Amino acid sequence: MVPVQVLLSIVFLWRILGVAVIAGLMILVAMVPFNSYISVKMRDCQVLNIREREIDVLKRLAFLNAATTLSWACAPFLVAVLSFAVFVTIDPDNNILTPQVTFVALALFNILRFPLAIFAMIFSQAVQCRVSNKRLKAFFAEEEMDPSAVGNRSSDEALKIEDGTFTWENTEGDETLKNINLSVKRGQLVAIVGKVGSGKSSLLQAILGLTHLMLANSGVTTWIAGEMNKVSGSVNVCGSIAYVPQQAWIQNLTLRDNILFNRSYDPLFYDKVVEACALRQDLVSLPAEDLTEIGEKGINLSGGQKQRVSLARAAYSHADIVLLDDPLSAVDSHVGKHIFENVICEGFSSNDKQFKLYYFMVVV
């Protein structure tokens, strides 16, 4: 339709303005590379600003490490000088720095140098260990997931929810999803459409099993900490699940490793996934292409790039069921159309078993 609209517009303008329309068209054509150049510069500036902030943080960390190492290296000398000064000051008449006292004390201080240097390294590692310990403690302290949240049975149905009622924690008495019944056959493409806050993402959380059971004993309701509480009903899925959340989850690894996600590397299938997810041009712009380290939480990537990497990971996973939570929100319309046609529709209808995606649930 777009070529037809452009052609008709030019014809009508020619009939109205005549030859003068050529001047306007020349300006319009000239604006295309100009706008592209500006877009590239804006993206480069954004990446540069992020990298400059990262470099500033790394500089401060390097200075702190250097100061710590220097202080601990100088500690034995400072200890010796201060000790001798206090020794002489306390009793100048009797406390005399004879060679016997001085060299014996220096030898003992020298023995302390190596343990103090090791202590500096241990102190630095202990700080890092404390941070890691806090993360592990928070993870291991999480409540166990409800094993009955999602069942896995073989049937012609890829997904089935029967009388499912779910509610988020801290919303006691307010059921987010009530009496949900959903049956999806193998090979179906399903889209959930609704306004903001209508429970679309909550339904995906329930399908994924990110729920905890709500217990009621003797009229007293016990809410188990977690993402969502399952009040009643059942959820059954047939096969493995790949999930693309609204906020892309990126590892501090190379772009390729983020897509493979510990799976074996298949060059042909990998290239097909990269092309389908519109990542080809992005790989060309990266220093080492897909072997580029993309930093903690994908700091070197834009929001749209991170979302496409997350989508590529799901497409490469060979999962039976793929859940997409608003996957096109961070990309522009042209890229979104490309992904919809080449990933969602192509993966859904492809005869190539290697790229076949049995079932998509798309949250719009």
mmCIF file of C-alpha atoms in Angstrom:
data_model
loop_
_atom_site.group_PDB
_atom_site.id
_atom_site.type_symbol
_atom_site.label_atom_id
_atom_site.label_comp_id
_atom_site.label_asym_id
_atom_site.label_seq_id
_atom_site.Cartn_x
_atom_site.Cartn_y
_atom_site.Cartn_z
ATOM 1 C CA MET A 1 0.000 0.000 0.000
ATOM 2 C CA VAL A 2 2.828 2.417 0.736
ATOM 3 C CA PRO A 3 4.233 2.460 -2.845
ATOM 4 C CA VAL A 4 0.720 3.047 -4.197
ATOM 5 C CA GLN A 5 0.174 5.964 -1.778
ATOM 6 C CA VAL A 6 3.509 7.530 -2.748
ATOM 7 C CA LEU A 7 2.815 7.147 -6.480
ATOM 8 C CA LEU A 8 -0.696 8.601 -6.279
ATOM 9 C CA SER A 9 0.517 11.512 -4.127
ATOM 10 C CA ILE A 10 3.225 12.381 -6.682
ATOM 11 C CA VAL A 11 0.749 12.178 -9.573
ATOM 12 C CA PHE A 12 -1.769 14.456 -7.855
ATOM 13 C CA LEU A 13 0.948 16.932 -6.842
ATOM 14 C CA TRP A 14 2.223 16.991 -10.437
ATOM 15 C CA ARG A 15 -1.262 17.788 -11.718
ATOM 16 C CA ILE A 16 -1.691 20.569 -9.135
ATOM 17 C CA LEU A 17 1.791 22.158 -9.022
ATOM 18 C CA GLY A 18 3.386 20.948 -12.220
ATOM 19 C CA VAL A 19 7.185 20.988 -12.509
ATOM 20 C CA ALA A 20 7.488 22.812 -9.172
ATOM 21 C CA VAL A 21 6.774 19.555 -7.346
ATOM 22 C CA ILE A 22 10.238 18.270 -8.365
ATOM 23 C CA ALA A 23 11.934 20.794 -6.051
ATOM 24 C CA GLY A 24 9.897 19.560 -3.091
ATOM 25 C CA LEU A 25 10.587 15.932 -3.923
ATOM 26 C CA MET A 26 14.313 16.615 -4.142
ATOM 27 C CA ILE A 27 14.250 18.116 -0.633
ATOM 28 C CA LEU A 28 12.237 15.146 0.612
ATOM 29 C CA VAL A 29 14.696 12.649 -0.862
ATOM 30 C CA ALA A 30 17.658 14.600 0.532
ATOM 31 C CA MET A 31 16.146 14.471 4.032
ATOM 32 C CA VAL A 32 16.243 10.648 4.127
ATOM 33 C CA PRO A 33 20.060 10.253 4.402
ATOM 34 C CA PHE A 34 20.217 13.377 6.573
ATOM 35 C CA ASN A 35 17.753 11.940 9.105
ATOM 36 C CA SER A 36 19.549 8.588 9.006
ATOM 37 C CA TYR A 37 22.838 10.326 9.753
ATOM 38 C CA ILE A 38 21.279 12.188 12.695
ATOM 39 C CA SER A 39 19.761 8.945 14.055
ATOM 40 C CA VAL A 40 23.144 7.194 13.923
ATOM 41 C CA LYS A 41 24.821 10.147 15.665
ATOM 42 C CA MET A 42 22.165 10.189 18.411
ATOM 43 C CA ARG A 43 22.648 6.482 19.051
ATOM 44 C CA ASP A 44 26.426 6.895 19.125
ATOM 45 C CA CYS A 45 26.065 9.749 21.623
ATOM 46 C CA GLN A 46 23.838 7.653 23.867
ATOM 47 C CA VAL A 47 26.275 4.731 23.813
ATOM 48 C CA LEU A 48 29.192 7.107 24.397
ATOM 49 C CA ASN A 49 27.501 8.696 27.423
ATOM 50 C CA ILE A 50 26.845 5.271 28.942
ATOM 51 C CA ARG A 51 30.442 4.207 28.376
ATOM 52 C CA GLU A 52 31.774 7.454 29.852
ATOM 53 C CA ARG A 53 29.748 6.867 33.032
ATOM 54 C CA GLU A 54 31.047 3.308 33.172
ATOM 55 C CA ILE A 55 34.642 4.520 32.761
ATOM 56 C CA ASP A 56 34.159 7.066 35.576
ATOM 57 C CA VAL A 57 32.950 4.332 37.919
ATOM 58 C CA LEU A 58 35.865 2.075 36.946
ATOM 59 C CA LYS A 59 38.328 4.937 37.530
ATOM 60 C CA ARG A 60 36.993 5.585 41.024
ATOM 61 C CA LEU A 61 37.174 1.874 41.797
ATOM 62 C CA ALA A 62 40.765 1.707 40.516
ATOM 63 C CA PHE A 63 41.773 4.724 42.644
ATOM 64 C CA LEU A 64 40.197 3.174 45.741
ATOM 65 C CA ASN A 65 41.981 -0.121 45.132
ATOM 66 C CA ALA A 66 45.297 1.715 44.595
ATOM 67 C CA ALA A 67 44.812 3.734 47.788
ATOM 68 C CA THR A 68 44.009 0.598 49.763
ATOM 69 C CA THR A 69 47.061 -1.257 48.420
ATOM 70 C CA LEU A 70 49.348 1.733 49.081
ATOM 71 C CA SER A 71 48.096 2.198 52.616
ATOM 72 C CA TRP A 72 48.639 -1.428 53.513
ATOM 73 C CA ALA A 73 52.086 -1.436 51.834
ATOM 74 C CA CYS A 74 53.157 1.594 53.877
ATOM 75 C CA ALA A 75 51.656 0.262 57.091
ATOM 76 C CA PRO A 76 54.809 -1.570 58.351
ATOM 77 C CA PHE A 77 57.010 1.529 57.885
ATOM 78 C CA LEU A 78 54.452 3.809 59.513
ATOM 79 C CA VAL A 79 54.083 1.371 62.393
ATOM 80 C CA ALA A 80 57.872 1.271 62.920
ATOM 81 C CA VAL A 81 58.302 5.058 62.805
ATOM 82 C CA LEU A 82 55.361 5.694 65.125
ATOM 83 C CA SER A 83 56.439 2.969 67.537
ATOM 84 C CA PHE A 84 60.009 4.317 67.768
ATOM 85 C CA ALA A 85 58.716 7.879 68.221
ATOM 86 C CA VAL A 86 56.384 6.891 71.058
ATOM 87 C CA PHE A 87 59.100 4.692 72.596
ATOM 88 C CA VAL A 88 61.533 7.602 72.790
ATOM 89 C CA THR A 89 58.919 10.186 73.830
ATOM 90 C CA ILE A 90 57.615 8.209 76.797
ATOM 91 C CA ASP A 91 60.984 8.107 78.634
ATOM 92 C CA PRO A 92 63.754 9.956 76.773
ATOM 93 C CA ASP A 93 66.332 9.197 79.475
ATOM 94 C CA ASN A 94 65.888 5.431 79.659
ATOM 95 C CA ASN A 95 64.352 4.535 76.268
ATOM 96 C CA ILE A 96 67.305 4.847 73.919
ATOM 97 C CA LEU A 97 67.286 3.445 70.371
ATOM 98 C CA THR A 98 70.358 1.280 70.594
ATOM 99 C CA PRO A 99 71.321 -0.955 67.637
ATOM 100 C CA GLN A 100 70.192 -3.934 69.651
ATOM 101 C CA VAL A 101 66.684 -2.494 70.128
ATOM 102 C CA THR A 102 66.380 -0.907 66.678
ATOM 103 C CA PHE A 103 67.441 -3.842 64.502
ATOM 104 C CA VAL A 104 65.525 -6.415 66.517
ATOM 105 C CA ALA A 105 62.384 -4.257 66.318
ATOM 106 C CA LEU A 106 62.881 -3.676 62.557
ATOM 107 C CA ALA A 107 63.304 -7.414 62.004
ATOM 108 C CA LEU A 108 60.065 -8.092 63.846
ATOM 109 C CA PHE A 109 58.254 -5.315 61.930
ATOM 110 C CA ASN A 110 59.561 -6.815 58.696
ATOM 111 C CA ILE A 111 58.030 -10.142 59.688
ATOM 112 C CA LEU A 112 54.677 -8.332 59.962
ATOM 113 C CA ARG A 113 54.928 -6.894 56.415
ATOM 114 C CA PHE A 114 53.859 -10.022 54.537
ATOM 115 C CA PRO A 115 50.883 -10.856 56.794
ATOM 116 C CA LEU A 116 49.689 -7.242 56.531
ATOM 117 C CA ALA A 117 49.955 -7.334 52.729
ATOM 118 C CA ILE A 118 47.972 -10.567 52.678
ATOM 119 C CA PHE A 119 45.461 -9.024 55.063
ATOM 120 C CA ALA A 120 44.886 -6.185 52.577
ATOM 121 C CA MET A 121 44.009 -8.706 49.868
ATOM 122 C CA ILE A 122 41.813 -10.647 52.279
ATOM 123 C CA PHE A 123 40.018 -7.440 53.287
ATOM 124 C CA SER A 124 39.270 -6.561 49.658
ATOM 125 C CA GLN A 125 38.033 -10.072 48.915
ATOM 126 C CA ALA A 126 35.947 -10.068 52.095
ATOM 127 C CA VAL A 127 34.072 -6.959 50.950
ATOM 128 C CA GLN A 128 33.271 -8.607 47.620
ATOM 129 C CA CYS A 129 32.357 -11.828 49.401
ATOM 130 C CA ARG A 130 29.949 -9.922 51.635
ATOM 131 C CA VAL A 131 28.117 -8.533 48.603
ATOM 132 C CA SER A 132 27.875 -12.003 47.043
ATOM 133 C CA ASN A 133 26.764 -13.473 50.356
ATOM 134 C CA LYS A 134 23.920 -10.960 50.624
ATOM 135 C CA ARG A 135 22.690 -11.919 47.155
ATOM 136 C CA LEU A 136 22.902 -15.631 47.886
ATOM 137 C CA LYS A 137 21.212 -15.180 51.245
ATOM 138 C CA ALA A 138 18.332 -13.309 49.636
ATOM 139 C CA PHE A 139 18.002 -16.032 46.993
ATOM 140 C CA PHE A 140 18.146 -18.997 49.379
ATOM 141 C CA ALA A 141 15.750 -17.285 51.782
ATOM 142 C CA GLU A 142 13.034 -17.185 49.115
ATOM 143 C CA GLU A 143 10.006 -19.357 49.758
ATOM 144 C CA GLU A 144 9.767 -22.611 47.840
ATOM 145 C CA MET A 145 7.582 -22.551 44.740
ATOM 146 C CA ASP A 146 4.283 -24.387 44.876
ATOM 147 C CA PRO A 147 4.985 -27.751 43.132
ATOM 148 C CA SER A 148 1.325 -28.032 42.169
ATOM 149 C CA ALA A 149 1.225 -24.598 40.535
ATOM 150 C CA VAL A 150 1.724 -26.046 37.046
ATOM 151 C CA GLY A 151 1.250 -29.629 35.953
ATOM 152 C CA ASN A 152 2.901 -31.254 32.959
ATOM 153 C CA ARG A 153 0.910 -33.856 31.137
ATOM 154 C CA SER A 154 0.841 -35.240 27.613
ATOM 155 C CA SER A 155 -2.227 -34.332 25.580
ATOM 156 C CA ASP A 156 -3.354 -32.623 22.404
ATOM 157 C CA GLU A 157 -3.623 -29.378 24.355
ATOM 158 C CA ALA A 158 -0.511 -27.257 24.683
ATOM 159 C CA LEU A 159 -2.008 -25.371 27.608
ATOM 160 C CA LYS A 160 -5.053 -25.764 29.800
ATOM 161 C CA ILE A 161 -6.249 -23.723 32.777
ATOM 162 C CA GLU A 162 -9.306 -24.947 34.669
ATOM 163 C CA ASP A 163 -11.147 -22.680 37.118
ATOM 164 C CA GLY A 164 -7.917 -20.875 37.935
ATOM 165 C CA THR A 165 -8.054 -18.111 40.523
ATOM 166 C CA PHE A 166 -4.881 -16.148 41.279
ATOM 167 C CA THR A 167 -4.026 -13.074 43.274
ATOM 168 C CA TRP A 168 -0.884 -11.055 43.936
ATOM 169 C CA GLU A 169 0.449 -11.031 47.458
ATOM 170 C CA ASN A 170 -0.379 -8.042 49.661
ATOM 171 C CA THR A 171 -3.727 -7.765 47.867
ATOM 172 C CA GLU A 172 -5.704 -9.818 50.348
ATOM 173 C CA GLY A 173 -9.311 -10.183 49.313
ATOM 174 C CA ASP A 174 -8.670 -8.751 45.848
ATOM 175 C CA GLU A 175 -8.438 -11.564 43.304
ATOM 176 C CA THR A 176 -6.459 -10.519 40.223
ATOM 177 C CA LEU A 177 -7.621 -13.425 38.045
ATOM 178 C CA LYS A 178 -10.821 -15.260 38.904
ATOM 179 C CA ASN A 179 -12.315 -18.430 37.418
ATOM 180 C CA ILE A 180 -9.969 -18.490 34.420
ATOM 181 C CA ASN A 181 -10.626 -21.249 31.895
ATOM 182 C CA LEU A 182 -8.318 -21.473 28.912
ATOM 183 C CA SER A 183 -7.626 -24.279 26.458
ATOM 184 C CA VAL A 184 -5.052 -23.945 23.671
ATOM 185 C CA LYS A 185 -4.451 -26.669 21.127
ATOM 186 C CA ARG A 186 -1.054 -27.515 19.665
ATOM 187 C CA GLY A 187 -0.092 -25.190 16.839
ATOM 188 C CA GLN A 188 -2.403 -22.358 17.852
ATOM 189 C CA LEU A 189 -1.329 -18.722 17.874
ATOM 190 C CA VAL A 190 -3.043 -16.805 20.666
ATOM 191 C CA ALA A 191 -2.979 -13.079 21.441
ATOM 192 C CA ILE A 192 -4.228 -11.613 24.705
ATOM 193 C CA VAL A 193 -5.438 -8.063 24.203
ATOM 194 C CA GLY A 194 -6.458 -5.729 27.001
ATOM 195 C CA LYS A 195 -5.926 -2.385 28.637
ATOM 196 C CA VAL A 196 -3.091 -1.613 31.033
ATOM 197 C CA GLY A 197 -3.492 -3.381 34.368
ATOM 198 C CA SER A 198 -6.086 -5.862 33.131
ATOM 199 C CA GLY A 199 -4.020 -8.893 34.194
ATOM 200 C CA LYS A 200 -2.301 -9.955 30.968
ATOM 201 C CA SER A 201 1.161 -10.273 32.499
ATOM 202 C CA SER A 202 -0.353 -11.821 35.625
ATOM 203 C CA LEU A 203 -1.814 -14.604 33.512
ATOM 204 C CA LEU A 204 1.618 -15.336 32.066
ATOM 205 C CA GLN A 205 3.058 -15.500 35.586
ATOM 206 C CA ALA A 206 0.410 -18.059 36.459
ATOM 207 C CA ILE A 207 1.185 -20.116 33.326
ATOM 208 C CA LEU A 208 4.893 -20.050 34.122
ATOM 209 C CA GLY A 209 4.227 -21.367 37.600
ATOM 210 C CA LEU A 210 5.603 -18.248 39.301
ATOM 211 C CA THR A 211 2.901 -18.601 41.934
ATOM 212 C CA HIS A 212 2.705 -19.609 45.568
ATOM 213 C CA LEU A 213 -0.183 -21.390 47.194
ATOM 214 C CA MET A 214 -2.534 -19.512 49.522
ATOM 215 C CA LEU A 215 -3.328 -21.626 52.584
ATOM 216 C CA ALA A 216 -6.462 -21.317 54.681
ATOM 217 C CA ASN A 217 -6.476 -23.098 58.039
ATOM 218 C CA SER A 218 -9.362 -22.756 60.484
ATOM 219 C CA GLY A 219 -10.550 -19.614 58.822
ATOM 220 C CA VAL A 220 -7.126 -17.988 59.034
ATOM 221 C CA THR A 221 -5.562 -17.113 55.675
ATOM 222 C CA THR A 222 -1.810 -17.537 55.341
ATOM 223 C CA TRP A 223 -0.116 -15.688 52.482
ATOM 224 C CA ILE A 224 3.148 -17.256 51.379
ATOM 225 C CA ALA A 225 5.657 -14.682 50.116
ATOM 226 C CA GLY A 226 6.246 -14.759 46.389
ATOM 227 C CA GLU A 227 5.186 -13.456 43.011
ATOM 228 C CA MET A 228 1.558 -14.555 42.939
ATOM 229 C CA ASN A 229 -0.719 -16.738 45.022
ATOM 230 C CA LYS A 230 -2.803 -19.506 43.487
ATOM 231 C CA VAL A 231 -6.110 -19.668 45.293
ATOM 232 C CA SER A 232 -7.703 -22.528 43.379
ATOM 233 C CA GLY A 233 -7.838 -24.331 40.057
ATOM 234 C CA SER A 234 -5.195 -26.044 37.953
ATOM 235 C CA VAL A 235 -2.704 -25.147 35.223
ATOM 236 C CA ASN A 236 -1.344 -27.820 32.904
ATOM 237 C CA VAL A 237 1.185 -27.396 30.102
ATOM 238 C CA CYS A 238 2.518 -29.898 27.595
ATOM 239 C CA GLY A 239 6.190 -29.369 26.776
ATOM 240 C CA SER A 240 8.919 -26.863 27.549
ATOM 241 C CA ILE A 241 8.330 -23.108 27.860
ATOM 242 C CA ALA A 242 10.379 -20.108 26.716
ATOM 243 C CA TYR A 243 9.479 -16.710 28.162
ATOM 244 C CA VAL A 244 10.250 -13.195 26.923
ATOM 245 C CA PRO A 245 9.435 -10.662 29.692
ATOM 246 C CA GLN A 246 8.710 -6.984 29.253
ATOM 247 C CA GLN A 247 12.065 -6.088 30.784
ATOM 248 C CA ALA A 248 14.741 -8.062 28.959
ATOM 249 C CA TRP A 249 17.037 -10.138 31.186
ATOM 250 C CA ILE A 250 20.631 -9.918 29.934
ATOM 251 C CA GLN A 251 23.721 -11.713 31.266
ATOM 252 C CA ASN A 252 27.176 -10.158 31.516
ATOM 253 C CA LEU A 253 28.404 -12.288 28.609
ATOM 254 C CA THR A 254 28.878 -11.960 24.878
ATOM 255 C CA LEU A 255 25.835 -11.340 22.717
ATOM 256 C CA ARG A 256 26.139 -14.838 21.233
ATOM 257 C CA ASP A 257 26.235 -16.479 24.656
ATOM 258 C CA ASN A 258 23.144 -14.516 25.664
ATOM 259 C CA ILE A 259 21.289 -15.978 22.693
ATOM 260 C CA LEU A 260 22.638 -19.538 23.010
ATOM 261 C CA PHE A 261 22.013 -19.644 26.781
ATOM 262 C CA ASN A 262 24.310 -22.676 27.284
ATOM 263 C CA ARG A 263 22.940 -24.496 24.253
ATOM 264 C CA SER A 264 25.122 -25.900 21.492
ATOM 265 C CA TYR A 265 26.023 -23.546 18.651
ATOM 266 C CA ASP A 266 24.286 -24.317 15.344
ATOM 267 C CA PRO A 267 25.607 -21.758 12.810
ATOM 268 C CA LEU A 268 22.800 -22.156 10.265
ATOM 269 C CA PHE A 269 19.977 -21.970 12.785
ATOM 270 C CA TYR A 270 21.748 -19.219 14.719
ATOM 271 C CA ASP A 271 22.056 -17.048 11.593
ATOM 272 C CA LYS A 272 18.402 -17.637 10.792
ATOM 273 C CA VAL A 273 17.353 -16.523 14.276
ATOM 274 C CA VAL A 274 19.602 -13.435 14.165
ATOM 275 C CA GLU A 275 18.167 -12.433 10.785
ATOM 276 C CA ALA A 276 14.581 -13.025 11.905
ATOM 277 C CA CYS A 277 15.058 -10.926 15.061
ATOM 278 C CA ALA A 278 16.522 -8.005 13.036
ATOM 279 C CA LEU A 279 19.896 -8.200 14.789
ATOM 280 C CA ARG A 280 22.088 -8.379 11.688
ATOM 281 C CA GLN A 281 22.739 -4.639 11.395
ATOM 282 C CA ASP A 282 23.349 -4.381 15.130
ATOM 283 C CA LEU A 283 26.014 -7.091 14.971
ATOM 284 C CA VAL A 284 27.830 -5.203 12.211
ATOM 285 C CA SER A 285 27.951 -2.047 14.353
ATOM 286 C CA LEU A 286 29.451 -3.856 17.380
ATOM 287 C CA PRO A 287 33.269 -4.001 17.731
ATOM 288 C CA ALA A 288 33.486 -7.811 17.738
ATOM 289 C CA GLU A 289 30.033 -8.477 16.284
ATOM 290 C CA ASP A 290 28.242 -11.186 18.283
ATOM 291 C CA LEU A 291 31.367 -11.908 20.354
ATOM 292 C CA THR A 292 31.177 -8.432 21.922
ATOM 293 C CA GLU A 293 30.809 -8.337 25.694
ATOM 294 C CA ILE A 294 27.572 -6.439 26.262
ATOM 295 C CA GLY A 295 28.212 -5.616 29.921
ATOM 296 C CA GLU A 296 26.233 -5.924 33.127
ATOM 297 C CA LYS A 297 22.479 -5.908 32.387
ATOM 298 C CA GLY A 298 23.246 -5.148 28.728
ATOM 299 C CA ILE A 299 24.623 -1.680 29.445
ATOM 300 C CA ASN A 300 26.150 -1.466 25.960
ATOM 301 C CA LEU A 301 22.817 -2.146 24.229
ATOM 302 C CA SER A 302 19.748 -0.015 23.709
ATOM 303 C CA GLY A 303 16.354 -1.066 25.045
ATOM 304 C CA GLY A 304 15.246 -2.331 21.637
ATOM 305 C CA GLN A 305 18.445 -4.321 21.142
ATOM 306 C CA LYS A 306 18.109 -5.975 24.551
ATOM 307 C CA GLN A 307 14.508 -6.918 23.779
ATOM 308 C CA ARG A 308 15.526 -8.462 20.447
ATOM 309 C CA VAL A 309 18.336 -10.430 22.133
ATOM 310 C CA SER A 310 15.794 -11.776 24.625
ATOM 311 C CA LEU A 311 13.467 -12.680 21.761
ATOM 312 C CA ALA A 312 16.302 -14.382 19.855
ATOM 313 C CA ARG A 313 17.119 -16.447 22.959
ATOM 314 C CA ALA A 314 13.521 -17.692 23.070
ATOM 315 C CA ALA A 315 13.484 -18.440 19.325
ATOM 316 C CA TYR A 316 16.766 -20.368 19.588
ATOM 317 C CA SER A 317 15.588 -22.401 22.580
ATOM 318 C CA HIS A 318 13.512 -24.910 20.530
ATOM 319 C CA ALA A 319 10.854 -24.596 23.223
ATOM 320 C CA ASP A 320 7.412 -26.137 22.636
ATOM 321 C CA ILE A 321 5.612 -23.120 24.073
ATOM 322 C CA VAL A 322 6.790 -19.517 23.767
ATOM 323 C CA LEU A 323 5.256 -16.784 25.927
ATOM 324 C CA LEU A 324 5.864 -13.206 24.798
ATOM 325 C CA ASP A 325 4.978 -10.387 27.157
ATOM 326 C CA ASP A 326 4.623 -7.250 25.027
ATOM 327 C CA PRO A 327 7.719 -8.114 22.953
ATOM 328 C CA LEU A 328 7.440 -5.258 20.427
ATOM 329 C CA SER A 329 7.059 -2.339 22.841
ATOM 330 C CA ALA A 330 10.761 -1.361 22.731
ATOM 331 C CA VAL A 331 11.204 -1.480 18.940
ATOM 332 C CA ASP A 332 10.048 0.872 16.192
ATOM 333 C CA SER A 333 7.244 0.033 13.783
ATOM 334 C CA HIS A 334 9.465 -1.203 10.920
ATOM 335 C CA VAL A 335 11.477 -3.541 13.151
ATOM 336 C CA GLY A 336 8.279 -4.635 14.881
ATOM 337 C CA LYS A 337 6.722 -5.566 11.542
ATOM 338 C CA HIS A 338 9.859 -7.503 10.564
ATOM 339 C CA ILE A 339 9.852 -9.437 13.849
ATOM 340 C CA PHE A 340 6.139 -10.151 13.673
ATOM 341 C CA GLU A 341 6.387 -11.499 10.134
ATOM 342 C CA ASN A 342 9.680 -13.398 10.468
ATOM 343 C CA VAL A 343 9.598 -14.630 14.065
ATOM 344 C CA ILE A 344 6.019 -14.859 15.288
ATOM 345 C CA CYS A 345 4.219 -15.679 12.030
ATOM 346 C CA GLU A 346 7.103 -17.494 10.317
ATOM 347 C CA GLY A 347 8.009 -19.466 13.418
ATOM 348 C CA PHE A 348 4.342 -20.325 13.867
ATOM 349 C CA SER A 349 3.655 -21.477 10.295
ATOM 350 C CA SER A 350 7.095 -22.650 9.124
ATOM 351 C CA ASN A 351 7.394 -26.166 7.757
ATOM 352 C CA ASP A 352 11.016 -26.211 8.862
ATOM 353 C CA LYS A 353 10.916 -28.335 12.025
ATOM 354 C CA GLN A 354 14.080 -26.686 13.236
ATOM 355 C CA PHE A 355 12.381 -23.295 13.410
ATOM 356 C CA LYS A 356 8.876 -24.527 14.202
ATOM 357 C CA LEU A 357 7.351 -22.886 17.282
ATOM 358 C CA TYR A 358 4.364 -24.917 18.391
ATOM 359 C CA TYR A 359 2.551 -22.206 20.255
ATOM 360 C CA PHE A 360 2.839 -18.515 20.897
ATOM 361 C CA MET A 361 1.049 -16.452 23.482
ATOM 362 C CA VAL A 362 1.511 -12.780 22.688
ATOM 363 C CA VAL A 363 0.544 -10.104 25.180
ATOM 364 C CA VAL A 364 -0.355 -6.877 23.355
#
